[in-house]
Amino acid sequence: MASLVQSIVVVGGGTAGWLTAGLIAAEHQSRIQQRALTITLCESPSVPTVGVGEGTWPTMRGTLQKLGFSETEFVRRCHASFKQGSRFDRWNEDTASDVYYHPFAVPEGLSEVNLADFYCIEKPSQSFAALISAQVSLCERGLAPKQITHPEFSGAVNYGYHLDAGAFTQLLREHCIETLGIRHLWDDVVAAPLGEDGAITHIQTKAHGDILADLFVDCTGFRSFLLGEQLQVPFQPCNDVLMTDAAITAHVAYPSPQAPIAGYTRSTAQEAGWIWDIGLQNRRGVGHVYANDYLSTEKAVDQFKAYIAASGAKVADQDIRDIRFQAGRRARFWHKNCVAVGLSAGFLEPLEASAMVMIELSAEAIAEQLPSVTADIPIAAKHYNDTFDYHWQRTVEFLKLHYVLSRRQTPFWEDNRHPDSIPARLADLLALWTHRAPRNSDFERRSELFQAISYQYILYGMAFPTATVRTLSHRQAHLADTVMARNQKMIHGLTETLPAHRDLLEKIHKYGLASI
């Protein structure tokens, strides 16, 4: 008789650990209530979490709903604000006017006509994103993506969040323990012995002894204690493609309690990397991602302070945190009866908030595809590894795209444009796109993390020279005109009715959002 999967141990807390434990528990809540499945999360009291991931995708709305959260409680507890996309400053030519957006909203009419074809043929003076998305105007005007009367998790336009990672972890911990039935242990794991088949038999803890499980989830951060150290799954670096390996971070106060809150992540290119700037309700989170081979830590800190000073704020030396990392991933994400999520599986720089969404996707996949019997674990592992190999490769390519297109003239940016550093598939697509705009058929799967429209926002935000030989039919030209006219009408309507971002957040604290 096949042995049932009845117990799961998650080693490590933080966002990765609690999101994974929570989504598995939410998906299999009936089994937990029937005591047919137990989920234990073992969190070390002596190991701090990295805790700098403050930007999410719109997917987080669905994740919070699956977990059973109220959006009002989430916004209040996590100092959260609404994120409508990313803004890129000085990535192309290092001038003050060099600005473009990657908004979250999918343009209306995208299924009717490829608006990038129209843009490349007609070459209008307006930016590509502003031409087809109302969200650029909302971001520029400091407006929220919804009104207080919108039900929870819905809005006038698409949105994700900026959040306080520490507060989010605390909220997840409380909810998972009190509502979803997860067993929580504050303890240090000292060993994870392997059986004759090479799989983990149990974990050994300092205070609670041996803990057995059918499946182990490694959320131990960069250390990758289970998958990397115990199971010896090798690390595969990709720093030859993505060259940054350090980050300096700090929390920055607003100049006044009523200062505007940006509804986007601002990414400003620097000599050897870039600076993120994220607005929460109570503060900004700012970080300088850079390549130490091209820039000393001292110069990186100087540039970081100069950026903050130029924004009208200041930061003390003792409040600056230094983080080192290597871009790359484990050769397998799921090996034997252990699957790694978050930093244990791999890490890429935080451009486009890909780390958080990868945690969400990983946790969701484990929850949905959890094997019923232990004999099926190898099958689930193969499918999972195939899926996330693909996601990982596509993410590396999309992040690299931002660097390849730049015309900045420093050694870091020049080396990022060197053909040897560009993945072959991306190089082929760029060659193809010099003659026509990207389209969905250029990508292999329906579940693409970054679809054609995202590539179009980056390409044409950075003035990529598509010299198309295509012409639009009368019908396609009419459709494009209709869609863009609808967009301009939408811009007018939304800017007349949507509140300022901070005003909405204050109303949520006072009144709360309507339940669905």
PDB file of N, CA and C in Angstrom, residues 348 358 387-401 423 425-426 429 442-445 447-450 455:
ATOM      1  N   LEU A 348      18.163  36.550  -7.791  1.00  0.00           N
ATOM      2  CA  LEU A 348      18.487  37.531  -8.814  1.00  0.00           C
ATOM      3  C   LEU A 348      18.236  38.903  -8.215  1.00  0.00           C
ATOM      4  N   MET A 358       8.397  35.044  -7.589  1.00  0.00           N
ATOM      5  CA  MET A 358       8.886  33.681  -7.697  1.00  0.00           C
ATOM      6  C   MET A 358       8.548  32.882  -6.444  1.00  0.00           C
ATOM      7  N   THR A 387       9.215  23.338 -14.819  1.00  0.00           N
ATOM      8  CA  THR A 387       8.495  24.610 -14.824  1.00  0.00           C
ATOM      9  C   THR A 387       9.381  25.761 -14.365  1.00  0.00           C
ATOM     10  N   PHE A 388      10.109  25.550 -13.270  1.00  0.00           N
ATOM     11  CA  PHE A 388      10.872  26.662 -12.709  1.00  0.00           C
ATOM     12  C   PHE A 388      12.231  26.844 -13.379  1.00  0.00           C
ATOM     13  N   ASP A 389      12.750  25.820 -14.047  1.00  0.00           N
ATOM     14  CA  ASP A 389      13.890  26.046 -14.944  1.00  0.00           C
ATOM     15  C   ASP A 389      13.509  27.067 -16.007  1.00  0.00           C
ATOM     16  N   TYR A 390      12.319  26.879 -16.574  1.00  0.00           N
ATOM     17  CA  TYR A 390      11.840  27.777 -17.628  1.00  0.00           C
ATOM     18  C   TYR A 390      11.638  29.192 -17.076  1.00  0.00           C
ATOM     19  N   HIS A 391      10.937  29.292 -15.935  1.00  0.00           N
ATOM     20  CA  HIS A 391      10.692  30.612 -15.341  1.00  0.00           C
ATOM     21  C   HIS A 391      12.005  31.328 -15.036  1.00  0.00           C
ATOM     22  N   TRP A 392      12.962  30.577 -14.520  1.00  0.00           N
ATOM     23  CA  TRP A 392      14.241  31.178 -14.141  1.00  0.00           C
ATOM     24  C   TRP A 392      14.962  31.731 -15.369  1.00  0.00           C
ATOM     25  N   GLN A 393      15.051  30.942 -16.418  1.00  0.00           N
ATOM     26  CA  GLN A 393      15.748  31.379 -17.628  1.00  0.00           C
ATOM     27  C   GLN A 393      15.086  32.619 -18.223  1.00  0.00           C
ATOM     28  N   ARG A 394      13.747  32.620 -18.265  1.00  0.00           N
ATOM     29  CA  ARG A 394      13.049  33.766 -18.841  1.00  0.00           C
ATOM     30  C   ARG A 394      13.232  35.012 -17.967  1.00  0.00           C
ATOM     31  N   THR A 395      13.289  34.854 -16.663  1.00  0.00           N
ATOM     32  CA  THR A 395      13.494  35.996 -15.778  1.00  0.00           C
ATOM     33  C   THR A 395      14.876  36.589 -15.970  1.00  0.00           C
ATOM     34  N   VAL A 396      15.899  35.746 -16.051  1.00  0.00           N
ATOM     35  CA  VAL A 396      17.260  36.225 -16.305  1.00  0.00           C
ATOM     36  C   VAL A 396      17.291  37.041 -17.599  1.00  0.00           C
ATOM     37  N   GLU A 397      16.647  36.533 -18.635  1.00  0.00           N
ATOM     38  CA  GLU A 397      16.647  37.234 -19.923  1.00  0.00           C
ATOM     39  C   GLU A 397      15.954  38.586 -19.825  1.00  0.00           C
ATOM     40  N   PHE A 398      14.809  38.628 -19.110  1.00  0.00           N
ATOM     41  CA  PHE A 398      14.067  39.884 -19.040  1.00  0.00           C
ATOM     42  C   PHE A 398      14.829  40.931 -18.233  1.00  0.00           C
ATOM     43  N   LEU A 399      15.454  40.520 -17.144  1.00  0.00           N
ATOM     44  CA  LEU A 399      16.242  41.476 -16.371  1.00  0.00           C
ATOM     45  C   LEU A 399      17.441  41.970 -17.180  1.00  0.00           C
ATOM     46  N   LYS A 400      18.071  41.064 -17.900  1.00  0.00           N
ATOM     47  CA  LYS A 400      19.223  41.448 -18.720  1.00  0.00           C
ATOM     48  C   LYS A 400      18.820  42.454 -19.794  1.00  0.00           C
ATOM     49  N   LEU A 401      17.610  42.353 -20.301  1.00  0.00           N
ATOM     50  CA  LEU A 401      17.122  43.271 -21.336  1.00  0.00           C
ATOM     51  C   LEU A 401      17.310  44.730 -20.926  1.00  0.00           C
ATOM     52  N   PRO A 423      22.353  36.239 -23.059  1.00  0.00           N
ATOM     53  CA  PRO A 423      21.856  34.894 -23.342  1.00  0.00           C
ATOM     54  C   PRO A 423      21.481  34.743 -24.813  1.00  0.00           C
ATOM     55  N   ARG A 425      19.184  33.150 -26.447  1.00  0.00           N
ATOM     56  CA  ARG A 425      17.782  33.326 -26.830  1.00  0.00           C
ATOM     57  C   ARG A 425      17.405  34.799 -26.868  1.00  0.00           C
ATOM     58  N   LEU A 426      17.873  35.569 -25.901  1.00  0.00           N
ATOM     59  CA  LEU A 426      17.590  37.005 -25.897  1.00  0.00           C
ATOM     60  C   LEU A 426      18.249  37.684 -27.089  1.00  0.00           C
ATOM     61  N   LEU A 429      16.117  37.084 -30.112  1.00  0.00           N
ATOM     62  CA  LEU A 429      14.891  37.872 -30.103  1.00  0.00           C
ATOM     63  C   LEU A 429      15.170  39.340 -30.419  1.00  0.00           C
ATOM     64  N   ASP A 442       6.060  34.982 -29.764  1.00  0.00           N
ATOM     65  CA  ASP A 442       7.508  34.866 -29.563  1.00  0.00           C
ATOM     66  C   ASP A 442       7.841  34.101 -28.292  1.00  0.00           C
ATOM     67  N   PHE A 443       6.837  33.840 -27.482  1.00  0.00           N
ATOM     68  CA  PHE A 443       7.049  33.187 -26.200  1.00  0.00           C
ATOM     69  C   PHE A 443       6.319  31.847 -26.176  1.00  0.00           C
ATOM     70  N   GLU A 444       6.892  30.894 -25.447  1.00  0.00           N
ATOM     71  CA  GLU A 444       6.497  29.505 -25.614  1.00  0.00           C
ATOM     72  C   GLU A 444       5.296  29.068 -24.790  1.00  0.00           C
ATOM     73  N   ARG A 445       5.050  29.721 -23.671  1.00  0.00           N
ATOM     74  CA  ARG A 445       4.046  29.206 -22.746  1.00  0.00           C
ATOM     75  C   ARG A 445       2.993  30.256 -22.428  1.00  0.00           C
ATOM     76  N   SER A 447       1.764  30.624 -19.518  1.00  0.00           N
ATOM     77  CA  SER A 447       2.027  31.115 -18.163  1.00  0.00           C
ATOM     78  C   SER A 447       3.329  31.906 -18.087  1.00  0.00           C
ATOM     79  N   GLU A 448       3.635  32.685 -19.123  1.00  0.00           N
ATOM     80  CA  GLU A 448       4.859  33.483 -19.125  1.00  0.00           C
ATOM     81  C   GLU A 448       4.829  34.509 -17.990  1.00  0.00           C
ATOM     82  N   LEU A 449       5.947  34.645 -17.274  1.00  0.00           N
ATOM     83  CA  LEU A 449       6.049  35.688 -16.265  1.00  0.00           C
ATOM     84  C   LEU A 449       6.052  37.067 -16.918  1.00  0.00           C
ATOM     85  N   PHE A 450       6.820  37.195 -17.988  1.00  0.00           N
ATOM     86  CA  PHE A 450       6.929  38.475 -18.695  1.00  0.00           C
ATOM     87  C   PHE A 450       6.451  38.254 -20.130  1.00  0.00           C
ATOM     88  N   TYR A 455       7.901  43.292 -22.564  1.00  0.00           N
ATOM     89  CA  TYR A 455       9.070  43.533 -23.411  1.00  0.00           C
ATOM     90  C   TYR A 455       8.888  44.819 -24.218  1.00  0.00           C
TER      91      TYR A 455
END
